[in-house]
Short mmCIF file of N, CA and C in Angstrom, two decimals:
data_model
loop_
_atom_site.label_atom_id
_atom_site.label_comp_id
_atom_site.label_asym_id
_atom_site.label_seq_id
_atom_site.Cartn_x
_atom_site.Cartn_y
_atom_site.Cartn_z
N MET O 409 28.46 9.67 -12.89
CA MET O 409 28.77 8.26 -13.07
C MET O 409 29.43 8.08 -14.45
N ALA O 410 30.45 7.27 -14.51
CA ALA O 410 31.18 7.05 -15.76
C ALA O 410 30.37 6.16 -16.70
N TYR O 411 30.57 6.36 -18.00
CA TYR O 411 29.86 5.56 -19.00
C TYR O 411 30.40 4.14 -19.01
N ALA O 412 29.50 3.19 -19.03
CA ALA O 412 29.88 1.79 -19.19
C ALA O 412 29.13 1.26 -20.40
N PRO O 413 29.83 0.75 -21.40
CA PRO O 413 29.16 0.29 -22.61
C PRO O 413 28.07 -0.75 -22.35
N THR O 414 28.15 -1.44 -21.22
CA THR O 414 27.17 -2.47 -20.92
C THR O 414 26.07 -2.01 -19.97
N LYS O 415 25.98 -0.72 -19.71
CA LYS O 415 24.91 -0.22 -18.85
C LYS O 415 23.57 -0.64 -19.41
N PRO O 416 22.69 -1.09 -18.55
CA PRO O 416 21.36 -1.45 -19.06
C PRO O 416 20.62 -0.21 -19.55
N ARG O 417 19.97 -0.37 -20.68
CA ARG O 417 19.18 0.72 -21.24
C ARG O 417 17.75 0.22 -21.36
N GLU O 418 16.82 1.10 -21.14
CA GLU O 418 15.42 0.72 -21.23
C GLU O 418 15.10 0.28 -22.67
N TYR O 419 14.45 -0.87 -22.80
CA TYR O 419 14.09 -1.39 -24.11
C TYR O 419 13.25 -0.36 -24.86
N GLY O 420 13.61 -0.09 -26.09
CA GLY O 420 12.86 0.85 -26.92
C GLY O 420 13.17 2.30 -26.66
N SER O 421 14.10 2.57 -25.76
CA SER O 421 14.45 3.97 -25.45
C SER O 421 15.36 4.55 -26.53
N THR O 422 15.40 5.87 -26.57
CA THR O 422 16.28 6.54 -27.52
C THR O 422 17.74 6.16 -27.26
N LYS O 423 18.13 6.05 -25.99
CA LYS O 423 19.50 5.68 -25.66
C LYS O 423 19.83 4.27 -26.17
N ALA O 424 18.88 3.35 -26.08
CA ALA O 424 19.10 1.99 -26.61
C ALA O 424 19.24 2.03 -28.13
N LEU O 425 18.42 2.85 -28.78
CA LEU O 425 18.50 3.00 -30.23
C LEU O 425 19.85 3.58 -30.64
N VAL O 426 20.31 4.59 -29.93
CA VAL O 426 21.60 5.22 -30.25
C VAL O 426 22.74 4.22 -30.02
N ALA O 427 22.65 3.43 -28.95
CA ALA O 427 23.68 2.41 -28.70
C ALA O 427 23.74 1.42 -29.86
N ARG O 428 22.58 1.02 -30.35
CA ARG O 428 22.55 0.09 -31.49
C ARG O 428 23.14 0.75 -32.74
N LEU O 429 22.81 2.01 -32.96
CA LEU O 429 23.34 2.74 -34.12
C LEU O 429 24.86 2.84 -34.03
N ILE O 430 25.38 3.12 -32.85
CA ILE O 430 26.83 3.20 -32.65
C ILE O 430 27.48 1.84 -32.90
N ASP O 431 26.86 0.78 -32.39
CA ASP O 431 27.37 -0.58 -32.63
C ASP O 431 27.40 -0.90 -34.12
N GLU O 432 26.32 -0.57 -34.82
CA GLU O 432 26.24 -0.87 -36.24
C GLU O 432 27.20 0.00 -37.06
N ALA O 433 27.65 1.11 -36.46
CA ALA O 433 28.62 1.97 -37.14
C ALA O 433 30.04 1.45 -36.97
N GLY O 434 30.21 0.40 -36.18
CA GLY O 434 31.53 -0.16 -35.97
C GLY O 434 32.12 0.17 -34.62
N GLY O 435 31.32 0.72 -33.73
CA GLY O 435 31.79 1.05 -32.40
C GLY O 435 31.97 2.54 -32.19
N VAL O 436 32.34 2.88 -30.98
CA VAL O 436 32.44 4.29 -30.58
C VAL O 436 33.48 5.05 -31.39
N LYS O 437 34.66 4.48 -31.57
CA LYS O 437 35.72 5.20 -32.29
C LYS O 437 35.31 5.50 -33.73
N GLN O 438 34.75 4.52 -34.42
CA GLN O 438 34.32 4.73 -35.80
C GLN O 438 33.17 5.73 -35.86
N ALA O 439 32.22 5.61 -34.94
CA ALA O 439 31.09 6.55 -34.91
C ALA O 439 31.59 7.97 -34.62
N ALA O 440 32.55 8.10 -33.71
CA ALA O 440 33.11 9.41 -33.39
C ALA O 440 33.77 10.03 -34.62
N PHE O 441 34.46 9.22 -35.38
CA PHE O 441 35.09 9.70 -36.61
C PHE O 441 34.04 10.20 -37.60
N ILE O 442 32.97 9.41 -37.76
CA ILE O 442 31.92 9.75 -38.73
C ILE O 442 31.20 11.04 -38.35
N VAL O 443 30.88 11.20 -37.06
CA VAL O 443 30.12 12.39 -36.65
C VAL O 443 31.02 13.55 -36.21
N GLU O 444 32.33 13.34 -36.29
CA GLU O 444 33.31 14.37 -35.97
C GLU O 444 33.15 14.90 -34.55
N ARG O 445 33.07 13.96 -33.61
CA ARG O 445 32.99 14.28 -32.19
C ARG O 445 33.99 13.41 -31.45
N ALA O 446 34.30 13.80 -30.23
CA ALA O 446 35.19 13.01 -29.38
C ALA O 446 34.49 11.71 -28.98
N SER O 447 35.28 10.67 -28.78
CA SER O 447 34.72 9.39 -28.35
C SER O 447 33.91 9.54 -27.07
N SER O 448 34.40 10.36 -26.15
CA SER O 448 33.67 10.56 -24.89
C SER O 448 32.28 11.14 -25.13
N GLN O 449 32.16 12.01 -26.12
CA GLN O 449 30.85 12.59 -26.43
C GLN O 449 29.93 11.54 -27.03
N VAL O 450 30.49 10.68 -27.89
CA VAL O 450 29.68 9.62 -28.51
C VAL O 450 29.24 8.62 -27.44
N TYR O 451 30.12 8.31 -26.49
CA TYR O 451 29.70 7.47 -25.35
C TYR O 451 28.51 8.10 -24.66
N ALA O 452 28.57 9.39 -24.43
CA ALA O 452 27.51 10.10 -23.70
C ALA O 452 26.17 10.01 -24.43
N TYR O 453 26.19 9.99 -25.76
CA TYR O 453 24.94 9.90 -26.51
C TYR O 453 24.15 8.63 -26.19
N ALA O 454 24.86 7.56 -25.84
CA ALA O 454 24.20 6.28 -25.54
C ALA O 454 24.09 5.99 -24.05
N ASP O 455 24.62 6.88 -23.22
CA ASP O 455 24.63 6.66 -21.77
C ASP O 455 23.31 7.11 -21.15
N PRO O 456 22.56 6.17 -20.55
CA PRO O 456 21.27 6.54 -19.97
C PRO O 456 21.37 7.50 -18.78
N ASP O 457 22.56 7.64 -18.21
CA ASP O 457 22.74 8.53 -17.05
C ASP O 457 23.21 9.92 -17.46
N VAL O 458 23.34 10.17 -18.76
CA VAL O 458 23.81 11.47 -19.24
C VAL O 458 22.71 12.08 -20.12
N ASP O 459 22.49 13.38 -19.95
CA ASP O 459 21.41 14.06 -20.65
C ASP O 459 21.73 14.37 -22.12
N ALA O 460 22.94 14.12 -22.58
CA ALA O 460 23.34 14.46 -23.96
C ALA O 460 22.51 13.67 -24.97
N GLN O 461 22.13 14.33 -26.05
CA GLN O 461 21.35 13.70 -27.12
C GLN O 461 22.07 13.88 -28.45
N ILE O 462 22.08 12.83 -29.25
CA ILE O 462 22.68 12.91 -30.57
C ILE O 462 21.72 13.70 -31.48
N SER O 463 22.27 14.50 -32.38
CA SER O 463 21.40 15.24 -33.29
C SER O 463 20.91 14.31 -34.40
N LEU O 464 19.79 14.66 -34.99
CA LEU O 464 19.27 13.87 -36.09
C LEU O 464 20.26 13.87 -37.26
N ASP O 465 20.92 14.99 -37.48
CA ASP O 465 21.91 15.07 -38.55
C ASP O 465 23.04 14.05 -38.34
N MET O 466 23.54 13.97 -37.11
CA MET O 466 24.61 13.01 -36.83
C MET O 466 24.10 11.57 -36.97
N ALA O 467 22.89 11.31 -36.50
CA ALA O 467 22.31 9.98 -36.61
C ALA O 467 22.13 9.60 -38.08
N ARG O 468 21.73 10.56 -38.89
CA ARG O 468 21.58 10.30 -40.33
C ARG O 468 22.94 10.04 -40.97
N ARG O 469 23.98 10.76 -40.56
CA ARG O 469 25.32 10.52 -41.11
C ARG O 469 25.79 9.11 -40.78
N LEU O 470 25.53 8.66 -39.56
CA LEU O 470 25.89 7.29 -39.18
C LEU O 470 25.12 6.28 -40.04
N THR O 471 23.85 6.55 -40.27
CA THR O 471 23.03 5.66 -41.08
C THR O 471 23.53 5.59 -42.51
N VAL O 472 23.80 6.74 -43.11
CA VAL O 472 24.24 6.79 -44.50
C VAL O 472 25.60 6.11 -44.67
N SER O 473 26.51 6.35 -43.75
CA SER O 473 27.86 5.82 -43.94
C SER O 473 27.97 4.34 -43.58
N THR O 474 27.01 3.81 -42.85
CA THR O 474 27.13 2.41 -42.43
C THR O 474 26.04 1.50 -42.99
N GLY O 475 24.97 2.09 -43.49
CA GLY O 475 23.85 1.27 -43.96
C GLY O 475 23.02 0.71 -42.82
N SER O 476 23.18 1.25 -41.62
CA SER O 476 22.42 0.79 -40.47
C SER O 476 20.93 0.96 -40.71
N THR O 477 20.16 0.00 -40.24
CA THR O 477 18.70 0.08 -40.37
C THR O 477 18.03 0.45 -39.05
N ALA O 478 18.81 0.73 -38.02
CA ALA O 478 18.26 0.99 -36.69
C ALA O 478 17.24 2.12 -36.69
N LEU O 479 17.57 3.26 -37.27
CA LEU O 479 16.63 4.39 -37.28
C LEU O 479 15.39 4.08 -38.10
N ALA O 480 15.56 3.49 -39.27
CA ALA O 480 14.42 3.17 -40.12
C ALA O 480 13.46 2.22 -39.40
N GLU O 481 14.00 1.21 -38.75
CA GLU O 481 13.16 0.26 -38.02
C GLU O 481 12.41 0.94 -36.89
N ASP O 482 13.11 1.80 -36.15
CA ASP O 482 12.48 2.50 -35.03
C ASP O 482 11.41 3.46 -35.50
N PHE O 483 11.71 4.27 -36.50
CA PHE O 483 10.73 5.24 -36.99
C PHE O 483 9.52 4.54 -37.60
N ALA O 484 9.75 3.45 -38.32
CA ALA O 484 8.63 2.70 -38.90
C ALA O 484 7.73 2.16 -37.79
N ALA O 485 8.32 1.63 -36.72
CA ALA O 485 7.54 1.11 -35.60
C ALA O 485 6.75 2.23 -34.91
N LEU O 486 7.39 3.39 -34.75
CA LEU O 486 6.69 4.53 -34.14
C LEU O 486 5.48 4.96 -34.98
N ALA O 487 5.59 4.80 -36.29
CA ALA O 487 4.51 5.18 -37.20
C ALA O 487 3.50 4.04 -37.38
N GLY O 488 3.70 2.94 -36.65
CA GLY O 488 2.76 1.83 -36.73
C GLY O 488 3.05 0.87 -37.86
N GLY O 489 4.27 0.92 -38.40
CA GLY O 489 4.62 0.06 -39.51
C GLY O 489 5.82 -0.81 -39.22
N VAL O 490 6.36 -1.37 -40.27
CA VAL O 490 7.53 -2.23 -40.19
C VAL O 490 8.46 -1.85 -41.33
N PHE O 491 9.74 -1.70 -41.02
CA PHE O 491 10.72 -1.45 -42.06
C PHE O 491 11.24 -2.78 -42.57
N MET O 492 11.20 -2.96 -43.87
CA MET O 492 11.65 -4.21 -44.46
C MET O 492 12.60 -3.89 -45.60
N PRO O 493 13.93 -3.96 -45.34
CA PRO O 493 14.88 -3.67 -46.42
C PRO O 493 14.78 -4.71 -47.53
N ILE O 494 15.02 -4.26 -48.75
CA ILE O 494 15.01 -5.17 -49.88
C ILE O 494 16.31 -5.02 -50.64
N ALA O 495 16.70 -6.08 -51.30
CA ALA O 495 17.88 -6.00 -52.16
C ALA O 495 17.49 -5.28 -53.44
N PRO O 496 18.42 -4.54 -54.04
CA PRO O 496 18.09 -3.89 -55.32
C PRO O 496 17.64 -4.93 -56.33
N PRO O 497 16.54 -4.65 -57.03
CA PRO O 497 16.01 -5.66 -57.93
C PRO O 497 16.89 -5.89 -59.15
N ASN O 498 17.16 -7.13 -59.42
CA ASN O 498 17.86 -7.56 -60.62
C ASN O 498 16.77 -7.95 -61.61
N ALA O 499 16.77 -7.37 -62.80
CA ALA O 499 15.68 -7.55 -63.76
C ALA O 499 15.36 -9.02 -64.03
N GLU O 500 16.35 -9.84 -64.37
CA GLU O 500 16.08 -11.23 -64.72
C GLU O 500 15.57 -12.01 -63.51
N THR O 501 16.24 -11.84 -62.38
CA THR O 501 15.85 -12.55 -61.18
C THR O 501 14.46 -12.13 -60.74
N LEU O 502 14.18 -10.84 -60.77
CA LEU O 502 12.89 -10.34 -60.33
C LEU O 502 11.76 -10.87 -61.20
N GLU O 503 11.96 -10.87 -62.51
CA GLU O 503 10.90 -11.34 -63.41
C GLU O 503 10.59 -12.82 -63.19
N SER O 504 11.62 -13.65 -63.04
CA SER O 504 11.37 -15.07 -62.82
C SER O 504 10.78 -15.31 -61.44
N LEU O 505 11.23 -14.56 -60.46
CA LEU O 505 10.70 -14.68 -59.11
C LEU O 505 9.24 -14.24 -59.06
N ALA O 506 8.93 -13.14 -59.74
CA ALA O 506 7.55 -12.63 -59.76
C ALA O 506 6.62 -13.65 -60.40
N ALA O 507 7.04 -14.27 -61.50
CA ALA O 507 6.22 -15.26 -62.17
C ALA O 507 5.99 -16.47 -61.26
N ALA O 508 7.02 -16.90 -60.58
CA ALA O 508 6.90 -18.06 -59.69
C ALA O 508 6.04 -17.74 -58.47
N LYS O 509 6.08 -16.50 -58.01
CA LYS O 509 5.35 -16.11 -56.81
C LYS O 509 3.89 -15.77 -57.06
N ALA O 510 3.49 -15.54 -58.31
CA ALA O 510 2.13 -15.08 -58.61
C ALA O 510 1.08 -16.03 -58.02
N HIS O 511 1.20 -17.31 -58.30
CA HIS O 511 0.23 -18.28 -57.78
C HIS O 511 0.34 -18.39 -56.26
N GLU O 512 1.58 -18.47 -55.78
CA GLU O 512 1.81 -18.60 -54.34
C GLU O 512 1.24 -17.40 -53.59
N HIS O 513 1.34 -16.22 -54.17
CA HIS O 513 0.83 -15.01 -53.53
C HIS O 513 -0.69 -15.11 -53.32
N GLY O 514 -1.40 -15.56 -54.33
CA GLY O 514 -2.85 -15.72 -54.20
C GLY O 514 -3.21 -16.70 -53.10
N ARG O 515 -2.48 -17.80 -53.04
CA ARG O 515 -2.72 -18.80 -51.99
C ARG O 515 -2.43 -18.23 -50.60
N MET O 516 -1.33 -17.46 -50.50
CA MET O 516 -0.95 -16.89 -49.21
C MET O 516 -2.00 -15.87 -48.74
N VAL O 517 -2.48 -15.02 -49.65
CA VAL O 517 -3.50 -14.04 -49.28
C VAL O 517 -4.77 -14.76 -48.82
N SER O 518 -5.15 -15.82 -49.49
CA SER O 518 -6.31 -16.61 -49.07
C SER O 518 -6.09 -17.17 -47.67
N SER O 519 -4.90 -17.68 -47.40
CA SER O 519 -4.59 -18.22 -46.08
C SER O 519 -4.71 -17.16 -45.00
N LEU O 520 -4.24 -15.95 -45.32
CA LEU O 520 -4.33 -14.85 -44.35
C LEU O 520 -5.78 -14.52 -44.05
N PHE O 521 -6.60 -14.41 -45.09
CA PHE O 521 -8.01 -14.07 -44.89
C PHE O 521 -8.75 -15.16 -44.12
N ILE O 522 -8.47 -16.41 -44.44
CA ILE O 522 -9.12 -17.53 -43.75
C ILE O 522 -8.71 -17.53 -42.28
N ALA O 523 -7.43 -17.33 -42.01
CA ALA O 523 -6.94 -17.31 -40.63
C ALA O 523 -7.60 -16.18 -39.84
N MET O 524 -7.76 -15.03 -40.46
CA MET O 524 -8.37 -13.89 -39.77
C MET O 524 -9.88 -14.10 -39.60
N ALA O 525 -10.52 -14.77 -40.56
CA ALA O 525 -11.97 -14.96 -40.51
C ALA O 525 -12.38 -15.85 -39.36
N ASP O 526 -11.58 -16.91 -39.09
CA ASP O 526 -11.98 -17.80 -38.00
C ASP O 526 -11.57 -17.24 -36.63
N ASN O 527 -10.80 -16.15 -36.64
CA ASN O 527 -10.42 -15.43 -35.42
C ASN O 527 -9.79 -16.36 -34.38
N HIS O 528 -9.12 -17.38 -34.87
CA HIS O 528 -8.50 -18.34 -33.96
C HIS O 528 -7.14 -18.75 -34.55
N VAL O 529 -6.16 -17.87 -34.42
CA VAL O 529 -4.84 -18.11 -34.99
C VAL O 529 -3.87 -18.46 -33.88
N SER O 530 -3.23 -19.62 -33.99
CA SER O 530 -2.23 -20.01 -32.98
C SER O 530 -0.93 -19.27 -33.22
N GLN O 531 -0.04 -19.29 -32.24
CA GLN O 531 1.27 -18.66 -32.40
C GLN O 531 2.03 -19.29 -33.55
N ASP O 532 2.02 -20.62 -33.62
CA ASP O 532 2.74 -21.33 -34.70
C ASP O 532 2.18 -20.95 -36.07
N GLU O 533 0.84 -20.91 -36.19
CA GLU O 533 0.21 -20.55 -37.46
C GLU O 533 0.57 -19.11 -37.82
N ALA O 534 0.54 -18.21 -36.85
CA ALA O 534 0.87 -16.81 -37.10
C ALA O 534 2.32 -16.68 -37.56
N ARG O 535 3.22 -17.41 -36.94
CA ARG O 535 4.63 -17.34 -37.33
C ARG O 535 4.83 -17.83 -38.76
N LYS O 536 4.17 -18.94 -39.12
CA LYS O 536 4.28 -19.47 -40.48
C LYS O 536 3.70 -18.49 -41.50
N LEU O 537 2.56 -17.90 -41.16
CA LEU O 537 1.94 -16.93 -42.06
C LEU O 537 2.82 -15.69 -42.22
N LEU O 538 3.47 -15.26 -41.13
CA LEU O 538 4.36 -14.11 -41.22
C LEU O 538 5.54 -14.37 -42.15
N VAL O 539 6.11 -15.56 -42.07
CA VAL O 539 7.23 -15.91 -42.94
C VAL O 539 6.79 -15.85 -44.40
N GLU O 540 5.61 -16.43 -44.70
CA GLU O 540 5.08 -16.40 -46.07
C GLU O 540 4.76 -14.98 -46.50
N ALA O 541 4.10 -14.23 -45.63
CA ALA O 541 3.72 -12.85 -45.97
C ALA O 541 4.95 -12.00 -46.22
N ASP O 542 5.97 -12.12 -45.36
CA ASP O 542 7.19 -11.32 -45.55
C ASP O 542 7.87 -11.64 -46.87
N ALA O 543 7.93 -12.91 -47.23
CA ALA O 543 8.56 -13.29 -48.51
C ALA O 543 7.80 -12.68 -49.68
N ASN O 544 6.48 -12.70 -49.61
CA ASN O 544 5.68 -12.13 -50.69
C ASN O 544 5.76 -10.62 -50.72
N ILE O 545 5.79 -10.00 -49.56
CA ILE O 545 5.90 -8.54 -49.50
C ILE O 545 7.23 -8.09 -50.10
N ARG O 546 8.30 -8.83 -49.82
CA ARG O 546 9.60 -8.46 -50.39
C ARG O 546 9.56 -8.47 -51.92
N VAL O 547 8.91 -9.47 -52.49
CA VAL O 547 8.81 -9.55 -53.95
C VAL O 547 7.98 -8.37 -54.46
N LEU O 548 6.86 -8.09 -53.82
CA LEU O 548 6.01 -6.98 -54.25
C LEU O 548 6.75 -5.64 -54.15
N VAL O 549 7.49 -5.45 -53.07
CA VAL O 549 8.23 -4.19 -52.90
C VAL O 549 9.36 -4.09 -53.92
N ALA O 550 10.01 -5.21 -54.22
CA ALA O 550 11.06 -5.20 -55.23
C ALA O 550 10.48 -4.85 -56.60
N MET O 551 9.30 -5.41 -56.91
CA MET O 551 8.65 -5.07 -58.18
C MET O 551 8.27 -3.60 -58.20
N ARG O 552 7.78 -3.08 -57.07
CA ARG O 552 7.43 -1.68 -57.00
C ARG O 552 8.67 -0.81 -57.24
N ALA O 553 9.78 -1.19 -56.62
CA ALA O 553 11.03 -0.43 -56.81
C ALA O 553 11.46 -0.46 -58.28
N ARG O 554 11.29 -1.60 -58.93
CA ARG O 554 11.64 -1.71 -60.35
C ARG O 554 10.78 -0.80 -61.20
N PHE O 555 9.46 -0.80 -60.94
CA PHE O 555 8.56 0.06 -61.70
C PHE O 555 8.83 1.53 -61.42
N ALA O 556 9.19 1.86 -60.18
CA ALA O 556 9.52 3.25 -59.85
C ALA O 556 10.76 3.69 -60.62
N ALA O 557 11.75 2.82 -60.72
CA ALA O 557 12.97 3.14 -61.48
C ALA O 557 12.64 3.34 -62.95
N ILE O 558 11.78 2.51 -63.50
CA ILE O 558 11.37 2.67 -64.91
C ILE O 558 10.63 3.98 -65.07
N ALA O 559 9.73 4.29 -64.16
CA ALA O 559 8.96 5.54 -64.25
C ALA O 559 9.84 6.77 -64.17
N GLU O 560 10.97 6.64 -63.44
CA GLU O 560 11.91 7.75 -63.31
C GLU O 560 12.92 7.79 -64.46
N GLY O 561 12.80 6.85 -65.39
CA GLY O 561 13.70 6.83 -66.54
C GLY O 561 15.05 6.20 -66.25
N LYS O 562 15.15 5.38 -65.25
CA LYS O 562 16.43 4.75 -64.90
C LYS O 562 16.52 3.37 -65.50
#
């Protein structure tokens, strides 16, 4: 059967992940250029009816050259986590943001514990708490990245 870019792929499958990686690389032609393979071979990597598999090396090259987060998100989920990209920390912005978030962070952590203690969290409440938690986690991770850079002498 011939490859069709719109073939349905099983949600969460390796073929769906590869299709996303190829899309984020700018399409089949650009991905083929990056991995130094024919376009037909790159099509096959994402085709659920073809047994061809992309190598981890090629997938990493696509990730490095495009900044795609597809693999990181998938691997983090497989490991029971979440991948959350952060912007490189700017010293002045990070310091003022950290100071402003300090009080808010304590309030947010209290909200999370209270919500978990009553064991009765609605979907709306969970969504609001996730938005707050993600914003605070980004600040904490950015601060961690800054301290890691200082520790490495950068």
